[in-house]
Coordinates of C-alpha atoms in Angstrom, one line a residue:
X30 CA 56.2 61.8 80.7
X31 CA 59.8 61.2 82.3
X32 CA 61.9 63.7 80.3
X33 CA 58.4 66.2 81.7
X34 CA 59.2 64.8 85.2
X35 CA 62.7 65.5 85.3
X36 CA 62.5 69.2 84.1
X37 CA 60.3 69.2 87.1
X38 CA 57.1 69.6 84.7
X39 CA 55.2 66.6 85.1
X40 CA 52.1 66.3 83.1
X41 CA 49.4 65.9 85.4
X42 CA 45.8 64.9 84.4
X43 CA 42.3 66.8 84.3
X44 CA 39.4 66.4 85.6
X45 CA 38.2 64.4 82.4
X46 CA 39.7 62.1 80.5
X47 CA 40.4 62.9 76.2
X48 CA 38.7 60.3 74.5
X49 CA 40.8 59.8 71.4
X50 CA 39.4 59.1 68.2
X51 CA 41.0 56.0 66.0
X52 CA 43.6 57.6 63.6
X53 CA 41.9 58.4 60.1
X54 CA 44.9 57.8 58.5
X55 CA 47.6 59.9 56.8
X56 CA 45.6 62.9 54.7
X57 CA 46.8 62.9 51.0
X58 CA 48.1 65.8 48.9
X59 CA 46.2 67.4 46.6
X60 CA 47.7 65.5 43.5
X61 CA 47.9 62.1 45.9
X62 CA 44.1 62.3 46.0
X63 CA 43.1 63.0 42.5
X64 CA 45.9 60.0 41.5
X65 CA 44.3 57.9 44.3
X66 CA 40.6 58.4 42.8
X67 CA 42.3 58.0 39.2
X68 CA 43.3 54.5 40.7
X69 CA 40.3 53.6 42.3
X70 CA 37.8 54.4 39.2
X71 CA 40.3 52.2 37.3
X72 CA 39.7 48.8 39.1
X73 CA 37.1 46.7 37.5
X74 CA 33.6 46.8 39.5
X75 CA 32.7 49.6 42.2
X76 CA 33.9 51.0 45.8
X77 CA 33.0 52.4 49.0
X78 CA 33.7 52.6 52.1
X79 CA 31.8 52.7 55.8
X80 CA 32.3 54.2 58.4
X81 CA 32.3 52.4 62.2
X82 CA 28.5 52.8 62.1
X83 CA 28.1 51.2 58.9
X84 CA 26.9 54.4 57.2
X85 CA 28.9 55.4 53.6
X86 CA 31.5 57.7 53.4
X87 CA 32.1 57.4 49.9
X88 CA 31.4 55.5 47.0
X89 CA 32.6 56.0 43.3
X90 CA 30.7 56.2 40.0
X91 CA 30.9 53.2 39.0
X92 CA 29.8 51.1 42.3
X93 CA 26.9 54.1 42.5
X94 CA 26.1 52.9 38.8
X95 CA 25.9 48.6 39.6
X96 CA 23.8 49.5 42.7
X97 CA 21.7 52.0 40.7
X98 CA 21.5 55.2 42.6
X99 CA 22.5 58.3 42.6
X100 CA 25.4 58.6 45.3
X101 CA 24.7 61.9 46.0
X102 CA 21.5 59.9 48.5
X103 CA 23.5 57.1 48.9
X104 CA 26.7 59.2 50.9
X105 CA 25.5 59.5 54.8
X106 CA 23.1 57.3 53.9
X107 CA 23.2 53.1 55.9
X108 CA 23.2 50.9 52.5
X109 CA 20.4 49.2 53.9
X110 CA 17.8 51.6 54.3
X111 CA 18.9 53.7 51.1
X112 CA 18.5 50.1 49.2
X113 CA 15.9 48.3 50.1
X114 CA 16.9 45.1 48.5
X115 CA 19.5 45.1 50.3
X116 CA 17.4 44.5 53.8
X117 CA 18.3 41.0 53.7
X118 CA 19.2 38.6 56.5
X119 CA 22.6 37.1 54.4
X120 CA 23.7 40.9 54.1
X121 CA 23.2 41.6 57.8
X122 CA 24.6 39.0 59.0
X123 CA 28.0 39.2 56.9
X124 CA 28.4 42.7 58.0
X125 CA 27.8 42.3 61.8
X126 CA 30.3 39.5 61.1
X127 CA 32.9 41.1 59.5
X128 CA 32.3 44.4 61.6
X129 CA 32.5 41.6 65.1
X130 CA 35.4 39.2 63.9
X131 CA 36.7 42.3 61.6
X132 CA 37.8 39.4 59.1
X133 CA 36.8 39.5 55.3
X134 CA 33.0 38.6 54.1
X135 CA 31.5 38.0 50.9
X136 CA 28.2 37.2 50.0
X137 CA 26.0 37.2 46.8
X138 CA 22.3 39.8 47.2
X139 CA 19.6 40.1 44.3
X140 CA 18.8 43.5 42.3
X141 CA 15.8 43.5 41.4
X142 CA 14.7 42.6 39.1
X143 CA 17.7 40.3 37.8
X144 CA 20.7 42.2 38.6
X145 CA 23.4 40.0 40.8
X146 CA 26.0 41.5 42.5
X147 CA 28.9 40.7 44.5
X148 CA 30.0 42.3 47.1
X149 CA 33.1 42.2 49.4
X150 CA 34.3 42.9 52.6
X151 CA 37.2 44.5 54.2
X152 CA 37.2 45.9 57.5
X153 CA 39.4 47.4 60.7
X154 CA 38.9 49.9 63.6
X155 CA 37.6 52.2 61.7
X156 CA 35.3 51.4 58.9
X157 CA 34.8 48.6 56.1
X158 CA 35.5 48.9 52.8
X159 CA 33.6 46.9 50.1
X160 CA 34.5 46.0 46.8
X161 CA 31.0 45.2 44.4
X162 CA 31.7 43.1 40.9
X163 CA 28.9 41.9 39.0
X164 CA 28.1 37.9 39.8
X165 CA 25.8 34.9 39.4
X166 CA 22.9 33.6 41.5
X167 CA 25.3 30.3 42.5
X168 CA 28.5 32.5 42.3
X169 CA 30.1 31.9 45.9
X170 CA 34.0 31.8 45.7
X171 CA 34.2 34.6 48.2
X172 CA 31.8 32.6 50.9
X173 CA 33.8 29.7 50.0
X174 CA 37.0 30.9 50.8
X175 CA 35.3 31.9 54.5
X176 CA 34.6 29.3 56.6
X177 CA 31.3 29.3 57.3
X178 CA 29.6 26.6 59.7
X179 CA 27.9 27.7 63.1
X180 CA 24.9 28.2 64.6
X181 CA 22.3 29.6 61.8
X182 CA 20.2 32.5 61.9
X183 CA 17.3 31.4 63.3
X184 CA 19.6 28.9 65.5
X185 CA 21.0 32.0 67.2
X186 CA 17.7 34.2 66.6
X187 CA 16.0 31.3 69.1
X188 CA 19.1 31.5 71.2
X189 CA 18.8 34.8 71.7
X190 CA 15.1 35.2 72.8
X191 CA 15.4 32.1 74.3
X192 CA 18.3 33.2 77.2
X193 CA 16.6 36.6 77.2
X194 CA 13.6 35.8 78.7
X195 CA 15.5 33.7 80.7
X196 CA 17.7 35.9 82.2
X197 CA 15.3 38.9 82.5
X198 CA 14.2 36.3 85.7
X199 CA 17.0 36.0 87.3
X200 CA 18.1 37.4 90.3
X201 CA 20.6 36.6 91.9
X202 CA 24.5 35.8 90.3
X203 CA 24.4 32.2 90.6
X204 CA 21.1 32.2 88.8
X205 CA 22.8 34.1 85.8
X206 CA 25.5 31.1 86.4
X207 CA 23.0 28.6 86.2
X208 CA 20.9 30.4 82.9
X209 CA 23.9 30.7 81.3
X210 CA 25.3 27.5 81.6
X211 CA 21.8 25.5 81.4
X212 CA 21.2 27.3 78.3
X213 CA 24.3 27.8 76.1
X214 CA 26.6 25.0 76.7
X215 CA 24.2 22.9 75.1
X216 CA 23.8 25.0 72.4
X217 CA 26.9 26.5 71.3
X218 CA 28.3 22.8 71.7
X219 CA 30.6 24.0 74.7
X220 CA 31.7 21.6 77.3
X221 CA 32.6 24.1 80.0
X222 CA 32.2 27.9 80.9
X223 CA 33.4 30.2 83.7
X224 CA 31.8 33.6 84.2
X225 CA 34.6 35.9 86.1
X226 CA 34.6 39.5 86.9
X227 CA 36.9 42.6 88.7
X228 CA 37.1 43.2 91.7
X229 CA 40.0 45.4 93.6
X230 CA 41.7 44.9 90.5
X231 CA 42.0 40.8 91.0
X232 CA 40.2 38.0 88.4
X233 CA 37.3 37.3 90.9
X234 CA 35.2 34.3 89.5
X235 CA 31.6 34.1 90.4
X236 CA 30.7 31.0 88.5
X237 CA 31.3 28.2 87.0
X238 CA 30.8 24.6 84.8
X239 CA 32.7 21.6 83.9
X240 CA 35.6 22.4 85.7
X241 CA 36.9 20.9 88.9
X242 CA 36.7 23.3 91.7
X243 CA 40.3 23.5 92.3
X244 CA 41.5 24.5 89.7
X245 CA 39.1 27.1 89.8
X246 CA 40.3 28.3 92.9
X247 CA 44.4 28.7 91.4
X248 CA 42.7 31.4 89.6
X249 CA 40.2 33.1 91.7
X250 CA 41.9 36.3 93.0
X251 CA 44.4 36.2 90.7
X252 CA 46.0 40.1 89.8
X253 CA 44.5 41.4 86.4
X254 CA 47.5 42.6 85.3
X255 CA 48.0 38.9 84.9
X256 CA 48.5 37.4 81.3
X257 CA 45.4 35.3 81.2
X258 CA 42.4 35.8 78.7
X259 CA 39.7 36.3 80.8
X260 CA 41.5 39.3 82.7
X261 CA 42.4 40.5 79.4
X262 CA 39.4 40.6 77.3
X263 CA 38.2 42.6 80.2
X264 CA 40.3 45.0 79.9
X265 CA 39.8 45.9 76.1
X266 CA 36.5 44.6 75.6
X267 CA 38.3 42.6 72.9
X268 CA 36.8 39.3 72.5
X269 CA 39.3 35.9 71.7
X270 CA 38.4 33.0 69.7
X271 CA 41.3 30.1 70.2
X272 CA 40.4 26.7 67.8
X273 CA 43.4 25.3 68.8
X274 CA 46.0 25.6 72.6
X275 CA 48.4 26.7 69.7
X276 CA 46.8 29.3 68.9
X277 CA 46.2 30.6 72.4
X278 CA 50.0 29.5 73.4
X279 CA 50.8 31.9 71.1
X280 CA 48.1 35.3 72.3
X281 CA 49.5 34.3 75.8
X282 CA 52.9 31.8 76.3
X283 CA 52.4 31.8 79.7
X284 CA 49.5 29.6 79.5
X285 CA 50.0 25.8 80.8
X286 CA 47.4 23.7 79.4
X287 CA 46.1 22.0 82.6
X288 CA 42.4 22.5 81.5
X289 CA 42.2 19.0 79.2
X290 CA 39.8 21.9 77.0
X291 CA 41.0 22.0 73.1
X292 CA 39.0 25.0 72.1
X293 CA 38.5 28.3 73.5
X294 CA 36.4 31.2 73.6
X295 CA 36.8 34.5 76.0
X296 CA 34.2 37.4 75.1
X297 CA 33.4 40.6 76.9
X298 CA 30.4 40.8 79.0
X299 CA 29.4 44.5 78.5
X300 CA 26.7 46.6 80.7
X301 CA 26.0 50.2 79.7
X302 CA 28.8 50.4 77.3
X303 CA 31.7 48.9 79.6
X304 CA 33.2 45.5 80.2
X305 CA 32.4 44.1 83.6
X306 CA 33.6 40.7 83.1
X307 CA 34.7 38.2 81.0
X308 CA 32.7 34.7 79.6
X309 CA 34.8 31.5 79.1
X310 CA 33.3 29.5 76.9
X311 CA 35.7 25.3 76.5
X312 CA 35.3 22.8 73.7
X313 CA 37.2 19.2 74.3
X314 CA 37.5 19.4 70.8
X315 CA 39.4 21.6 68.0
X316 CA 36.6 24.2 67.1
X317 CA 36.8 26.4 65.1
X318 CA 35.1 30.2 64.9
X319 CA 34.0 31.2 62.2
X320 CA 32.7 34.9 61.3
X321 CA 28.4 34.0 61.6
X322 CA 29.6 31.9 65.3
X323 CA 31.9 34.5 66.4
X324 CA 29.4 37.4 66.2
X325 CA 26.3 35.0 67.7
X326 CA 28.5 34.6 70.4
X327 CA 29.1 38.4 71.4
X328 CA 25.0 39.0 71.0
X329 CA 24.9 35.9 74.0
X330 CA 27.6 37.5 76.0
X331 CA 26.2 41.1 76.0
X332 CA 22.8 39.3 77.0
X333 CA 24.8 37.8 80.0
X334 CA 26.9 40.7 80.7
X335 CA 23.4 42.6 81.0
X336 CA 22.1 40.4 83.7
X337 CA 24.7 39.6 85.5
X338 CA 25.3 43.9 86.2
X339 CA 21.5 43.8 87.0
X340 CA 22.1 40.1 89.2
X341 CA 25.1 41.8 90.6
X342 CA 23.1 45.1 91.7
X343 CA 20.8 43.4 93.3
X344 CA 22.8 41.3 95.1
X345 CA 24.6 44.1 96.3
X346 CA 21.2 45.6 97.5
X347 CA 20.0 42.1 99.3
X348 CA 23.7 42.6 101.4
X349 CA 22.7 45.9 102.6
X350 CA 19.1 45.1 103.7
X351 CA 20.6 42.1 105.7
X352 CA 23.1 43.8 107.0
X353 CA 21.2 47.2 108.2
X354 CA 18.6 44.6 109.3
X355 CA 20.9 42.4 111.6
X356 CA 22.8 45.7 112.4
X357 CA 18.7 47.2 113.9
X358 CA 16.8 44.6 115.6
X359 CA 19.1 43.1 118.5
X360 CA 21.7 40.9 118.3
X361 CA 20.7 38.9 121.3
X362 CA 18.1 39.3 124.3
X363 CA 18.8 40.3 127.5
X364 CA 18.8 37.1 130.3
X365 CA 15.9 38.4 132.3
X366 CA 15.9 36.2 136.0
X367 CA 12.4 34.3 136.1
X368 CA 11.5 35.2 132.1
X369 CA 12.0 32.4 129.6
X370 CA 11.4 34.1 125.7
X371 CA 11.2 33.8 122.0
X372 CA 11.5 36.3 119.4
X373 CA 11.7 36.0 115.2
X374 CA 11.4 38.2 112.9
X375 CA 10.5 36.9 109.0
X376 CA 11.0 39.8 106.2
X377 CA 8.5 40.6 103.4
X378 CA 9.1 38.5 99.9
X379 CA 8.8 42.0 98.2
X380 CA 11.1 45.1 97.6
X381 CA 14.4 44.7 99.2
X382 CA 14.1 42.2 101.9
X383 CA 14.2 45.0 105.0
X384 CA 11.2 46.6 106.4
X385 CA 10.2 48.7 109.6
X386 CA 8.7 45.9 111.8
X387 CA 11.1 45.6 115.0
X388 CA 11.0 44.1 118.6
X389 CA 12.6 44.4 121.9
X390 CA 13.3 42.9 125.4
X391 CA 14.7 45.4 127.9
X392 CA 16.3 44.5 131.4
X393 CA 15.0 47.4 134.0
X394 CA 16.2 45.9 136.9
X395 CA 16.3 42.4 138.6
X396 CA 12.7 42.2 139.3
X397 CA 11.4 44.3 136.1
X398 CA 11.8 44.0 132.7
X399 CA 10.2 46.2 129.9
X400 CA 8.8 44.1 125.7
X401 CA 7.9 46.5 123.5
X402 CA 7.0 45.2 119.5
X403 CA 6.7 47.6 116.4
X404 CA 5.4 48.1 112.6
X405 CA 6.9 51.5 110.7
X406 CA 4.5 51.7 107.0
X407 CA 7.1 51.0 104.2
X408 CA 9.3 48.1 103.4
X409 CA 12.4 49.9 101.9
X410 CA 15.4 51.9 103.5
X411 CA 13.6 54.9 105.3
X412 CA 11.3 52.2 107.3
X413 CA 14.0 50.2 108.2
X414 CA 16.0 53.5 110.0
X415 CA 12.6 54.9 111.7
X416 CA 12.3 52.0 112.8
X417 CA 16.3 52.2 114.3
X418 CA 14.6 55.4 115.7
X419 CA 11.8 54.1 117.4
X420 CA 13.2 51.2 118.4
X421 CA 16.2 53.4 120.4
X422 CA 13.4 55.8 120.9
X423 CA 11.7 53.2 123.2
X424 CA 14.4 51.9 124.6
X425 CA 15.8 55.1 126.0
X426 CA 12.6 56.2 128.0
X427 CA 11.9 52.8 129.4
X428 CA 14.8 52.2 130.8
X429 CA 14.6 56.0 132.6
X430 CA 11.5 53.9 134.3
X431 CA 8.5 55.4 132.5
X432 CA 5.0 54.1 132.5
X433 CA 3.6 52.3 129.3
X434 CA 1.3 54.7 128.0
X435 CA 4.5 58.0 129.0
X436 CA 6.8 55.5 127.1
X437 CA 5.0 55.8 124.1
X438 CA 3.6 59.2 124.7
X439 CA 7.4 60.6 124.6
X440 CA 8.6 58.6 122.2
X441 CA 5.6 60.5 119.5
X442 CA 6.8 63.5 120.7
X443 CA 10.2 62.9 119.0
X444 CA 8.5 61.2 115.8
X445 CA 6.1 64.2 115.5
X446 CA 9.3 66.7 116.0
X447 CA 11.8 64.8 112.8
X448 CA 8.4 64.5 111.1
X449 CA 9.8 61.1 108.7
X450 CA 6.0 60.9 107.2
X451 CA 6.1 57.2 108.1
X452 CA 3.4 56.4 110.7
X453 CA 4.6 53.6 113.7
X454 CA 2.4 51.5 115.2
X455 CA 3.8 49.8 118.6
X456 CA 3.1 48.3 121.6
X457 CA 5.0 48.1 124.8
X458 CA 4.7 46.2 128.4
X459 CA 6.1 46.7 131.4
X460 CA 6.6 43.2 133.3
X461 CA 6.5 43.0 137.1
X462 CA 8.2 39.6 137.7
X463 CA 7.8 40.1 141.7
X464 CA 4.2 40.9 141.8
X465 CA 3.6 38.8 138.5
X466 CA 1.4 41.4 136.9
X467 CA 1.9 43.6 133.5
X468 CA 0.9 47.0 131.8
X469 CA 0.4 47.3 128.2
X470 CA -0.4 50.4 126.3
X471 CA -0.9 50.6 122.4
X472 CA 0.0 52.9 119.1
X473 CA -2.4 52.3 116.8
X474 CA -0.8 48.0 117.3
X475 CA -2.6 45.0 117.1
X476 CA -3.7 43.8 120.6
X477 CA -1.0 41.1 122.6
X478 CA -2.6 37.6 122.7
X479 CA -2.4 36.0 126.3
X480 CA -2.5 32.6 127.2
X481 CA -3.1 31.4 130.3
X482 CA -1.6 28.3 132.4
X483 CA -5.0 26.3 131.9
X484 CA -4.7 26.7 128.0
X485 CA -7.5 29.7 127.6
X486 CA -6.3 32.3 125.5
X487 CA -7.8 36.0 125.1
X488 CA -6.9 39.1 123.9
X489 CA -5.9 42.1 125.5
X490 CA -7.9 44.5 124.1
X491 CA -6.5 47.9 125.4
X492 CA -8.6 51.3 124.1
X493 CA -5.8 52.1 121.7
X494 CA -4.0 55.0 120.9
X495 CA -3.1 57.2 117.6
X496 CA -0.1 55.7 115.9
X497 CA 3.0 57.6 116.7
X498 CA 4.1 60.5 114.7
X499 CA 0.8 61.7 113.8
X500 CA -0.9 64.6 116.7
X501 CA 2.3 65.7 119.2
X502 CA 0.1 66.1 122.2
X503 CA -1.6 62.6 122.4
X504 CA -2.0 60.2 125.8
X505 CA -2.0 56.5 125.6
X506 CA -4.0 54.8 127.9
X507 CA -2.4 51.2 129.6
X508 CA -4.5 47.9 130.7
X509 CA -2.9 46.0 133.9
X510 CA -3.3 42.3 133.9
X511 CA -1.5 39.4 135.6
X512 CA 1.2 37.2 134.1
X513 CA 1.3 34.2 136.3
X514 CA 4.4 31.5 135.7
X515 CA 3.3 29.4 132.6
X516 CA 1.6 31.6 130.9
X517 CA 2.4 33.0 127.7
X518 CA 2.5 36.5 126.0
X519 CA 2.4 36.9 122.4
X520 CA 3.8 40.2 121.0
X521 CA 3.3 40.4 117.2
X522 CA 3.2 42.7 113.8
X523 CA 0.7 43.0 111.6
X524 CA 1.9 40.5 109.1
X525 CA 1.4 37.3 111.1
X526 CA -2.3 37.9 110.7
X527 CA -3.4 39.9 108.0
X528 CA -3.7 39.2 104.2
X529 CA -5.9 40.1 101.3
X530 CA -9.2 38.8 101.4
X531 CA -9.2 37.0 104.8
X532 CA -11.0 38.8 107.9
X533 CA -9.1 40.1 110.5
X534 CA -11.0 39.0 113.3
X535 CA -10.6 35.4 111.7
X536 CA -7.3 35.5 111.3
X537 CA -7.1 36.9 114.7
X538 CA -9.0 33.5 116.4
X539 CA -6.6 31.1 114.2
X540 CA -3.9 32.4 115.5
X541 CA -5.2 32.0 118.9
X542 CA -6.3 28.7 118.3
X543 CA -2.8 27.6 117.5
X544 CA -1.5 29.5 120.8
X545 CA -3.9 27.8 122.9
X546 CA -3.2 24.4 121.3
X547 CA 1.2 24.6 121.4
X548 CA 3.6 23.4 123.8
X549 CA 3.6 26.5 126.5
X550 CA 7.3 24.3 128.0
X551 CA 8.8 25.0 124.6
X552 CA 8.4 28.2 123.8
X553 CA 10.7 28.0 120.4
X554 CA 8.5 25.0 119.1
X555 CA 6.0 27.3 119.1
X556 CA 7.3 30.2 118.0
X557 CA 8.3 28.2 114.6
X558 CA 4.5 26.8 115.1
X559 CA 2.9 30.8 114.6
X560 CA 5.3 31.8 111.6
X561 CA 4.3 28.9 110.2
X562 CA 0.5 30.2 110.3
X563 CA 1.5 33.3 108.7
X564 CA 0.2 34.2 104.8
X565 CA 2.1 34.3 102.3
X566 CA 5.1 36.7 103.1
X567 CA 3.8 39.8 101.1
X568 CA 5.2 42.0 104.7
X569 CA 7.8 41.4 107.3
X570 CA 6.5 39.8 110.6
X571 CA 7.3 40.2 114.9
X572 CA 7.3 38.1 116.9
X573 CA 7.8 38.1 120.6
X574 CA 6.8 35.3 123.2
X575 CA 7.3 35.5 126.8
X576 CA 6.8 33.3 129.9
X577 CA 7.4 33.7 133.5
X578 CA 9.0 30.7 135.3
X579 CA 7.5 29.5 138.6

């Protein structure tokens, strides 16, 4: 590449990367192939080769004779499909252990009715070479040469199923961290764990258990190019197992032994076929990682990786929803002399936590103000975007001095032109603080409540206009009413009173009773009391309380 660049013809990237197959080795000449086949045939027992997917690519006549099948039926097939007697747990366990750990494996299996066969597996990145010989039921020499400690098959399956069921309920990254620590550490005998991801070329620690926060802070944010196991595993997708610190130091010479642990497993978190992070499990005592346990840990980490990927997406959507909602709702309400206000917004419990409910207070001049509340159909980004348009339109028409009915009529015409496919309810009140009068118009919105200074509360019924966005030429009747000092006007959306199985009139009457017995001098306490009265938050809720001073 340097020579090409120096000659003025640099190598440029193509539109898409080119994936290279693993090297298949040197192709033998015809004479070498003949000699190689004769060499294999002279070996005792039989031999076969498996590709990276477990399919038989080559098998000697002696091996076919030992397993009792025709070579033509075996080549290209999976052994446990072509030979039903091989579809047993110990065969699958040893095969997967060899595939994941790339360490030799050995097992003995019965070929019905009375023939015992010994299998030796020698794996690498391109496949597995298998040697087959006659064996005995107690022929465990090959297995004894390899460590077999670690969780058994039943234990692994239990933890896989239990972890999978609990992680499906995790909706955020912190829940994934907590569930992983609670389930894996006691089950695997580990004492600490760290969950890591990559962000902008740096290692980010998203959660940990069993480590000091100060130590985690030192590693959080280091470049991924650093020679640390978590970053290396993330880059390669290959797990790392270190039974002692000497093994860790041999692989990563710059590592300092400062966590007080004696053994470590660093596992890639895979989602959609790509590493998205890494999981570090730490042990206080030296810990051997036999092939069976390595395969189990890798499978468990796969579940964690998928859950973490979903949780990160959920957190990102949740954060986006809150940012969108806060951007569309008023950051603060304007100070209007002679007017006390309190506002509350409660997002829906379902969906993204973003909806179409809104409220607004508009200062028009020294003695007049406008108040609006509305509800756009839906609980998604489309509803929130339309809510921003409706609120802006109401605000714009109100500031030019339009009457309440005209504010809603002009906003309605805008929505019918936009044709968003969503309907909107809205109520707009013009407040005249000099005359202590108010004028209200509604577009299919729940009627406001008015608490009089003596505590009596009434429902302000106005001839309802059609929802915004249905018909372009609609008139919206208005009603004038007195707004004396000490009274409280409550504007709210239907989420505050509507609930399955509850009569709407009864719910509104109950809300009026709460407002009647509330302390009108403390609007914030009143707002909190009304919000607590709300049914289960299946719908978002907006509430605006307005009270003129004496």
